[in-house]
Amino acid sequence: MARAGRTPQQRADIAAKVFAGMRSGLSGFAACQKAGIPQSTFGRWVDEDPALAEEYARAREDLVEYIANQTIELADAPVGTTDSGTTDSGAVAKQRLQVDTRKWLLSKLAPRKYGDKLELSGDPDRPVAIQKIERVVVRGRTDSDASDA
């Protein structure tokens, strides 16, 4: 339900501003702030409107790609030098932190695409088997001892 005073067109205009902000690299929170709407209100709109939710998902994917491109640009950027011409170790550390922070964020925002891959596999002749454990026996304890604990 729209807040009194906000027409559907005003809501659409606000949503467009939020999505444009996200596509230009702002977090959802910062994009909402820039558009002049509380993130909680915008989140409610997204929850209530499937078309808006779809657009939000696309804007979020665009934001993730923006961050990924930014990570590459930072990693490829030249590092500053000191007045004597040597590499500035402080600049290197800062650049590494910027790249690492974005890599971590990408792994959380899009874990299937940018997260660490964990693959379980076994020998083709002896594949990994999953078995259900029926009962665990602890030496020196009986089932009745376990129920007393």
CSV table of N, CA, C and O in Angstrom, one decimal, residues 29-129:
chain,number,residue,atom,x,y,z
A,29,PHE,N,21.6,0.3,0.4
A,29,PHE,CA,21.4,1.3,1.5
A,29,PHE,C,21.7,2.7,1.0
A,29,PHE,O,21.0,3.7,1.2
A,30,ALA,N,22.9,2.9,0.4
A,30,ALA,CA,23.4,4.2,-0.1
A,30,ALA,C,22.5,4.7,-1.2
A,30,ALA,O,22.2,5.9,-1.3
A,31,ALA,N,22.1,3.8,-2.1
A,31,ALA,CA,21.2,4.2,-3.2
A,31,ALA,C,19.8,4.7,-2.7
A,31,ALA,O,19.3,5.7,-3.2
A,32,CYS,N,19.3,4.0,-1.6
A,32,CYS,CA,18.1,4.5,-1.0
A,32,CYS,C,18.3,5.9,-0.4
A,32,CYS,O,17.4,6.7,-0.5
A,33,GLN,N,19.4,6.0,0.4
A,33,GLN,CA,19.6,7.3,1.0
A,33,GLN,C,19.7,8.4,-0.1
A,33,GLN,O,19.1,9.5,0.1
A,34,LYS,N,20.4,8.2,-1.2
A,34,LYS,CA,20.5,9.2,-2.2
A,34,LYS,C,19.2,9.5,-2.9
A,34,LYS,O,18.9,10.6,-3.2
A,35,ALA,N,18.3,8.5,-2.9
A,35,ALA,CA,16.9,8.7,-3.5
A,35,ALA,C,16.0,9.3,-2.5
A,35,ALA,O,14.8,9.6,-2.9
A,36,GLY,N,16.4,9.4,-1.2
A,36,GLY,CA,15.6,10.0,-0.2
A,36,GLY,C,14.5,9.1,0.4
A,36,GLY,O,13.4,9.6,0.7
A,37,ILE,N,14.8,7.9,0.4
A,37,ILE,CA,13.8,6.9,1.0
A,37,ILE,C,14.5,6.0,1.9
A,37,ILE,O,15.6,5.5,1.7
A,38,PRO,N,13.8,5.6,3.1
A,38,PRO,CA,14.4,4.7,4.0
A,38,PRO,C,14.5,3.3,3.3
A,38,PRO,O,13.6,2.9,2.5
A,39,GLN,N,15.6,2.6,3.5
A,39,GLN,CA,15.8,1.3,2.9
A,39,GLN,C,14.7,0.3,3.3
A,39,GLN,O,14.3,-0.5,2.5
A,40,SER,N,14.2,0.4,4.6
A,40,SER,CA,13.1,-0.4,5.0
A,40,SER,C,11.8,-0.2,4.2
A,40,SER,O,11.2,-1.2,3.9
A,41,THR,N,11.5,1.0,3.9
A,41,THR,CA,10.4,1.3,3.0
A,41,THR,C,10.5,0.7,1.6
A,41,THR,O,9.7,0.1,1.1
A,42,PHE,N,11.7,0.9,1.1
A,42,PHE,CA,12.0,0.4,-0.3
A,42,PHE,C,11.9,-1.1,-0.3
A,42,PHE,O,11.4,-1.7,-1.2
A,43,GLY,N,12.5,-1.7,0.8
A,43,GLY,CA,12.5,-3.2,0.9
A,43,GLY,C,11.0,-3.7,1.0
A,43,GLY,O,10.7,-4.7,0.4
A,44,ARG,N,10.2,-3.0,1.6
A,44,ARG,CA,8.8,-3.4,1.7
A,44,ARG,C,8.1,-3.3,0.3
A,44,ARG,O,7.4,-4.2,-0.1
A,45,TRP,N,8.4,-2.2,-0.4
A,45,TRP,CA,7.9,-2.1,-1.8
A,45,TRP,C,8.4,-3.3,-2.6
A,45,TRP,O,7.6,-3.9,-3.4
A,46,VAL,N,9.6,-3.7,-2.5
A,46,VAL,CA,10.2,-4.8,-3.3
A,46,VAL,C,9.5,-6.1,-2.9
A,46,VAL,O,9.1,-6.9,-3.7
A,47,ASP,N,9.2,-6.3,-1.6
A,47,ASP,CA,8.5,-7.5,-1.1
A,47,ASP,C,7.1,-7.6,-1.6
A,47,ASP,O,6.6,-8.6,-1.9
A,48,GLU,N,6.4,-6.4,-1.8
A,48,GLU,CA,5.0,-6.4,-2.2
A,48,GLU,C,4.8,-6.4,-3.7
A,48,GLU,O,3.7,-6.7,-4.1
A,49,ASP,N,5.8,-6.1,-4.5
A,49,ASP,CA,5.6,-5.9,-5.9
A,49,ASP,C,6.6,-6.9,-6.7
A,49,ASP,O,7.8,-6.6,-6.8
A,50,PRO,N,6.1,-7.9,-7.3
A,50,PRO,CA,7.0,-8.9,-8.0
A,50,PRO,C,7.8,-8.2,-9.1
A,50,PRO,O,8.9,-8.6,-9.4
A,51,ALA,N,7.2,-7.3,-9.8
A,51,ALA,CA,7.9,-6.6,-10.9
A,51,ALA,C,9.1,-5.8,-10.4
A,51,ALA,O,10.2,-5.8,-10.9
A,52,LEU,N,8.8,-5.2,-9.3
A,52,LEU,CA,9.9,-4.4,-8.6
A,52,LEU,C,11.0,-5.3,-8.1
A,52,LEU,O,12.2,-5.0,-8.2
A,53,ALA,N,10.5,-6.4,-7.6
A,53,ALA,CA,11.5,-7.4,-7.0
A,53,ALA,C,12.4,-7.9,-8.2
A,53,ALA,O,13.6,-8.1,-8.0
A,54,GLU,N,11.8,-8.1,-9.3
A,54,GLU,CA,12.6,-8.6,-10.5
A,54,GLU,C,13.6,-7.6,-10.9
A,54,GLU,O,14.8,-7.9,-11.2
A,55,GLU,N,13.2,-6.3,-10.9
A,55,GLU,CA,14.1,-5.2,-11.3
A,55,GLU,C,15.2,-5.0,-10.2
A,55,GLU,O,16.3,-4.8,-10.6
A,56,TYR,N,14.8,-5.2,-9.0
A,56,TYR,CA,15.8,-5.1,-7.9
A,56,TYR,C,16.9,-6.2,-8.1
A,56,TYR,O,18.1,-6.0,-7.9
A,57,ALA,N,16.4,-7.4,-8.4
A,57,ALA,CA,17.4,-8.5,-8.6
A,57,ALA,C,18.3,-8.2,-9.8
A,57,ALA,O,19.5,-8.5,-9.6
A,58,ARG,N,17.8,-7.7,-10.8
A,58,ARG,CA,18.7,-7.3,-12.0
A,58,ARG,C,19.7,-6.2,-11.6
A,58,ARG,O,20.9,-6.2,-11.9
A,59,ALA,N,19.2,-5.2,-10.8
A,59,ALA,CA,20.1,-4.1,-10.3
A,59,ALA,C,21.2,-4.6,-9.4
A,59,ALA,O,22.3,-4.2,-9.5
A,60,ARG,N,20.8,-5.6,-8.6
A,60,ARG,CA,21.8,-6.2,-7.7
A,60,ARG,C,22.8,-7.0,-8.5
A,60,ARG,O,24.0,-6.9,-8.1
A,61,GLU,N,22.4,-7.7,-9.5
A,61,GLU,CA,23.4,-8.4,-10.4
A,61,GLU,C,24.3,-7.4,-11.0
A,61,GLU,O,25.5,-7.7,-11.1
A,62,ASP,N,23.8,-6.3,-11.5
A,62,ASP,CA,24.6,-5.3,-12.1
A,62,ASP,C,25.6,-4.7,-11.1
A,62,ASP,O,26.7,-4.4,-11.4
A,63,LEU,N,25.1,-4.5,-9.8
A,63,LEU,CA,26.0,-4.0,-8.8
A,63,LEU,C,27.2,-5.0,-8.6
A,63,LEU,O,28.3,-4.6,-8.4
A,64,VAL,N,26.9,-6.3,-8.5
A,64,VAL,CA,27.9,-7.3,-8.3
A,64,VAL,C,28.9,-7.2,-9.5
A,64,VAL,O,30.1,-7.3,-9.2
A,65,GLU,N,28.4,-7.1,-10.7
A,65,GLU,CA,29.4,-7.0,-11.8
A,65,GLU,C,30.2,-5.7,-11.8
A,65,GLU,O,31.4,-5.7,-12.1
A,66,TYR,N,29.6,-4.6,-11.3
A,66,TYR,CA,30.3,-3.4,-11.1
A,66,TYR,C,31.5,-3.6,-10.1
A,66,TYR,O,32.6,-3.1,-10.4
A,67,ILE,N,31.2,-4.2,-9.0
A,67,ILE,CA,32.2,-4.5,-8.0
A,67,ILE,C,33.3,-5.4,-8.5
A,67,ILE,O,34.5,-5.2,-8.3
A,68,ALA,N,32.9,-6.4,-9.3
A,68,ALA,CA,33.9,-7.3,-9.9
A,68,ALA,C,34.8,-6.5,-10.9
A,68,ALA,O,36.0,-6.7,-10.8
A,69,ASN,N,34.2,-5.6,-11.7
A,69,ASN,CA,35.1,-4.8,-12.6
A,69,ASN,C,36.0,-3.9,-11.8
A,69,ASN,O,37.1,-3.7,-12.2
A,70,GLN,N,35.4,-3.3,-10.8
A,70,GLN,CA,36.2,-2.4,-9.9
A,70,GLN,C,37.4,-3.1,-9.3
A,70,GLN,O,38.5,-2.6,-9.2
A,71,THR,N,37.2,-4.4,-8.9
A,71,THR,CA,38.3,-5.2,-8.3
A,71,THR,C,39.4,-5.4,-9.3
A,71,THR,O,40.6,-5.2,-9.0
A,72,ILE,N,39.0,-5.7,-10.6
A,72,ILE,CA,40.0,-5.9,-11.6
A,72,ILE,C,40.8,-4.6,-11.9
A,72,ILE,O,42.0,-4.6,-12.0
A,73,GLU,N,40.1,-3.5,-12.0
A,73,GLU,CA,40.7,-2.2,-12.2
A,73,GLU,C,41.7,-1.8,-11.1
A,73,GLU,O,42.8,-1.3,-11.3
A,74,LEU,N,41.3,-2.1,-9.8
A,74,LEU,CA,42.2,-1.8,-8.7
A,74,LEU,C,43.4,-2.7,-8.7
A,74,LEU,O,44.5,-2.2,-8.5
A,75,ALA,N,43.2,-4.0,-9.1
A,75,ALA,CA,44.4,-4.9,-9.1
A,75,ALA,C,45.3,-4.5,-10.2
A,75,ALA,O,46.5,-4.7,-10.1
A,76,ASP,N,44.8,-4.0,-11.3
A,76,ASP,CA,45.7,-3.6,-12.5
A,76,ASP,C,46.2,-2.2,-12.4
A,76,ASP,O,47.1,-1.9,-13.1
A,77,ALA,N,45.7,-1.4,-11.5
A,77,ALA,CA,46.2,0.0,-11.3
A,77,ALA,C,47.6,0.1,-10.9
A,77,ALA,O,48.1,-0.7,-10.0
A,78,PRO,N,48.4,1.0,-11.4
A,78,PRO,CA,49.8,1.2,-10.9
A,78,PRO,C,49.8,1.6,-9.4
A,78,PRO,O,48.8,2.3,-9.0
A,79,VAL,N,50.8,1.2,-8.8
A,79,VAL,CA,50.9,1.6,-7.3
A,79,VAL,C,51.8,2.8,-7.2
A,79,VAL,O,52.7,3.0,-8.0
A,80,GLY,N,51.4,3.7,-6.3
A,80,GLY,CA,52.2,4.9,-6.1
A,80,GLY,C,53.6,4.7,-5.7
A,80,GLY,O,54.0,3.6,-5.2
A,81,THR,N,54.4,5.7,-5.8
A,81,THR,CA,55.8,5.7,-5.5
A,81,THR,C,56.1,6.8,-4.5
A,81,THR,O,55.3,7.8,-4.3
A,82,THR,N,57.2,6.6,-3.8
A,82,THR,CA,57.6,7.6,-2.8
A,82,THR,C,58.3,8.7,-3.5
A,82,THR,O,58.6,8.6,-4.7
A,83,ASP,N,58.7,9.8,-2.8
A,83,ASP,CA,59.4,10.9,-3.4
A,83,ASP,C,60.8,10.4,-4.0
A,83,ASP,O,61.3,11.0,-4.9
A,84,SER,N,61.3,9.4,-3.4
A,84,SER,CA,62.6,8.9,-3.9
A,84,SER,C,62.5,7.9,-5.1
A,84,SER,O,63.5,7.4,-5.6
A,85,GLY,N,61.2,7.6,-5.5
A,85,GLY,CA,61.0,6.8,-6.7
A,85,GLY,C,60.8,5.3,-6.3
A,85,GLY,O,60.5,4.5,-7.3
A,86,THR,N,60.8,4.9,-5.1
A,86,THR,CA,60.6,3.5,-4.7
A,86,THR,C,59.1,3.3,-4.6
A,86,THR,O,58.3,4.2,-4.4
A,87,THR,N,58.7,2.1,-4.6
A,87,THR,CA,57.3,1.7,-4.5
A,87,THR,C,56.9,2.0,-3.1
A,87,THR,O,57.5,1.7,-2.1
A,88,ASP,N,55.7,2.7,-3.0
A,88,ASP,CA,55.2,3.0,-1.7
A,88,ASP,C,54.5,1.8,-1.0
A,88,ASP,O,53.4,1.4,-1.5
A,89,SER,N,55.1,1.3,0.0
A,89,SER,CA,54.5,0.0,0.6
A,89,SER,C,53.1,0.3,1.2
A,89,SER,O,52.3,-0.6,1.3
A,90,GLY,N,52.9,1.5,1.7
A,90,GLY,CA,51.6,1.9,2.3
A,90,GLY,C,50.5,1.9,1.2
A,90,GLY,O,49.4,1.4,1.4
A,91,ALA,N,50.9,2.3,0.0
A,91,ALA,CA,49.9,2.3,-1.1
A,91,ALA,C,49.7,0.9,-1.6
A,91,ALA,O,48.5,0.6,-1.9
A,92,VAL,N,50.7,0.0,-1.5
A,92,VAL,CA,50.5,-1.4,-1.9
A,92,VAL,C,49.5,-2.0,-0.9
A,92,VAL,O,48.6,-2.7,-1.3
A,93,ALA,N,49.7,-1.8,0.4
A,93,ALA,CA,48.9,-2.4,1.4
A,93,ALA,C,47.4,-1.9,1.2
A,93,ALA,O,46.5,-2.7,1.4
A,94,LYS,N,47.3,-0.6,1.0
A,94,LYS,CA,45.9,-0.1,0.8
A,94,LYS,C,45.2,-0.7,-0.4
A,94,LYS,O,44.1,-1.1,-0.4
A,95,GLN,N,45.9,-0.8,-1.5
A,95,GLN,CA,45.4,-1.4,-2.7
A,95,GLN,C,45.0,-2.8,-2.5
A,95,GLN,O,44.0,-3.3,-2.9
A,96,ARG,N,45.9,-3.6,-1.8
A,96,ARG,CA,45.6,-5.0,-1.5
A,96,ARG,C,44.3,-5.1,-0.6
A,96,ARG,O,43.5,-5.9,-0.9
A,97,LEU,N,44.2,-4.2,0.3
A,97,LEU,CA,43.0,-4.2,1.2
A,97,LEU,C,41.8,-3.9,0.4
A,97,LEU,O,40.7,-4.5,0.6
A,98,GLN,N,41.9,-2.9,-0.5
A,98,GLN,CA,40.7,-2.6,-1.4
A,98,GLN,C,40.3,-3.8,-2.2
A,98,GLN,O,39.1,-4.1,-2.3
A,99,VAL,N,41.2,-4.5,-2.8
A,99,VAL,CA,40.9,-5.7,-3.6
A,99,VAL,C,40.4,-6.8,-2.8
A,99,VAL,O,39.3,-7.4,-3.1
A,100,ASP,N,41.0,-7.1,-1.6
A,100,ASP,CA,40.6,-8.1,-0.8
A,100,ASP,C,39.2,-7.9,-0.2
A,100,ASP,O,38.3,-8.8,-0.1
A,101,THR,N,38.8,-6.6,0.1
A,101,THR,CA,37.5,-6.3,0.6
A,101,THR,C,36.5,-6.6,-0.5
A,101,THR,O,35.4,-7.1,-0.2
A,102,ARG,N,36.7,-6.2,-1.7
A,102,ARG,CA,35.8,-6.4,-2.8
A,102,ARG,C,35.7,-7.9,-3.1
A,102,ARG,O,34.6,-8.3,-3.4
A,103,LYS,N,36.7,-8.6,-3.0
A,103,LYS,CA,36.7,-10.1,-3.3
A,103,LYS,C,35.8,-10.7,-2.2
A,103,LYS,O,35.0,-11.6,-2.5
A,104,TRP,N,36.0,-10.3,-0.9
A,104,TRP,CA,35.2,-10.9,0.1
A,104,TRP,C,33.7,-10.5,-0.1
A,104,TRP,O,32.8,-11.4,0.1
A,105,LEU,N,33.4,-9.3,-0.4
A,105,LEU,CA,32.0,-8.8,-0.6
A,105,LEU,C,31.4,-9.6,-1.8
A,105,LEU,O,30.3,-10.1,-1.7
A,106,LEU,N,32.1,-9.8,-2.9
A,106,LEU,CA,31.6,-10.6,-4.0
A,106,LEU,C,31.3,-12.0,-3.6
A,106,LEU,O,30.3,-12.6,-4.0
A,107,SER,N,32.2,-12.6,-2.8
A,107,SER,CA,31.9,-14.0,-2.3
A,107,SER,C,30.7,-14.1,-1.5
A,107,SER,O,30.0,-15.2,-1.4
A,108,LYS,N,30.2,-13.0,-0.8
A,108,LYS,CA,29.0,-13.0,0.0
A,108,LYS,C,27.8,-12.6,-0.9
A,108,LYS,O,26.7,-13.2,-0.7
A,109,LEU,N,28.0,-11.7,-1.8
A,109,LEU,CA,26.8,-11.2,-2.6
A,109,LEU,C,26.5,-12.2,-3.7
A,109,LEU,O,25.3,-12.4,-4.1
A,110,ALA,N,27.5,-12.9,-4.2
A,110,ALA,CA,27.3,-13.9,-5.3
A,110,ALA,C,28.1,-15.1,-5.1
A,110,ALA,O,29.1,-15.3,-5.8
A,111,PRO,N,27.8,-15.9,-4.0
A,111,PRO,CA,28.7,-17.0,-3.7
A,111,PRO,C,28.8,-18.1,-4.8
A,111,PRO,O,29.9,-18.7,-4.9
A,112,ARG,N,27.8,-18.3,-5.5
A,112,ARG,CA,27.9,-19.3,-6.6
A,112,ARG,C,28.9,-18.9,-7.7
A,112,ARG,O,29.5,-19.7,-8.3
A,113,LYS,N,28.9,-17.6,-7.9
A,113,LYS,CA,29.8,-17.1,-9.0
A,113,LYS,C,31.2,-16.8,-8.5
A,113,LYS,O,32.2,-17.0,-9.1
A,114,TYR,N,31.3,-16.1,-7.3
A,114,TYR,CA,32.5,-15.6,-6.8
A,114,TYR,C,33.0,-16.2,-5.5
A,114,TYR,O,34.1,-15.8,-5.0
A,115,GLY,N,32.3,-17.1,-4.9
A,115,GLY,CA,32.7,-17.7,-3.7
A,115,GLY,C,33.7,-18.8,-3.9
A,115,GLY,O,33.9,-19.3,-5.1
A,116,ASP,N,34.3,-19.3,-2.9
A,116,ASP,CA,35.3,-20.4,-3.0
A,116,ASP,C,34.5,-21.6,-3.3
A,116,ASP,O,33.4,-21.9,-2.8
A,117,LYS,N,35.0,-22.4,-4.3
A,117,LYS,CA,34.4,-23.6,-4.7
A,117,LYS,C,34.8,-24.8,-3.8
A,117,LYS,O,36.0,-24.9,-3.5
A,118,LEU,N,33.9,-25.6,-3.4
A,118,LEU,CA,34.2,-26.7,-2.6
A,118,LEU,C,33.7,-27.9,-3.3
A,118,LEU,O,32.5,-28.0,-3.6
A,119,GLU,N,34.6,-28.8,-3.8
A,119,GLU,CA,34.2,-29.9,-4.6
A,119,GLU,C,34.6,-31.2,-3.9
A,119,GLU,O,35.7,-31.3,-3.5
A,120,LEU,N,33.6,-32.0,-3.7
A,120,LEU,CA,33.9,-33.3,-3.1
A,120,LEU,C,33.8,-34.4,-4.2
A,120,LEU,O,32.9,-34.4,-4.9
A,121,SER,N,34.9,-35.1,-4.3
A,121,SER,CA,34.9,-36.2,-5.3
A,121,SER,C,35.8,-37.3,-4.7
A,121,SER,O,36.6,-37.0,-3.8
A,122,GLY,N,35.7,-38.4,-5.3
A,122,GLY,CA,36.5,-39.5,-4.9
A,122,GLY,C,37.1,-40.2,-6.1
A,122,GLY,O,37.0,-39.8,-7.2
A,123,ASP,N,37.8,-41.2,-5.8
A,123,ASP,CA,38.4,-42.1,-6.8
A,123,ASP,C,37.2,-42.7,-7.7
A,123,ASP,O,36.2,-43.1,-7.1
A,124,PRO,N,37.3,-42.6,-9.0
A,124,PRO,CA,36.2,-43.2,-9.8
A,124,PRO,C,35.9,-44.6,-9.5
A,124,PRO,O,34.7,-45.1,-9.6
A,125,ASP,N,36.9,-45.4,-9.1
A,125,ASP,CA,36.7,-46.8,-8.7
A,125,ASP,C,36.1,-46.9,-7.3
A,125,ASP,O,35.5,-47.9,-7.0
A,126,ARG,N,36.3,-45.9,-6.5
A,126,ARG,CA,35.8,-45.9,-5.1
A,126,ARG,C,35.2,-44.5,-4.8
A,126,ARG,O,35.8,-43.7,-4.1
A,127,PRO,N,34.0,-44.2,-5.3
A,127,PRO,CA,33.4,-42.9,-5.1
A,127,PRO,C,33.1,-42.6,-3.7
A,127,PRO,O,32.9,-43.5,-2.8
A,128,VAL,N,33.0,-41.3,-3.4
A,128,VAL,CA,32.6,-40.9,-2.0
A,128,VAL,C,31.2,-41.4,-1.7
A,128,VAL,O,30.3,-41.3,-2.6
A,129,ALA,N,31.0,-42.0,-0.6
A,129,ALA,CA,29.7,-42.6,-0.2
A,129,ALA,C,29.2,-41.8,1.0
A,129,ALA,O,29.9,-41.6,1.9
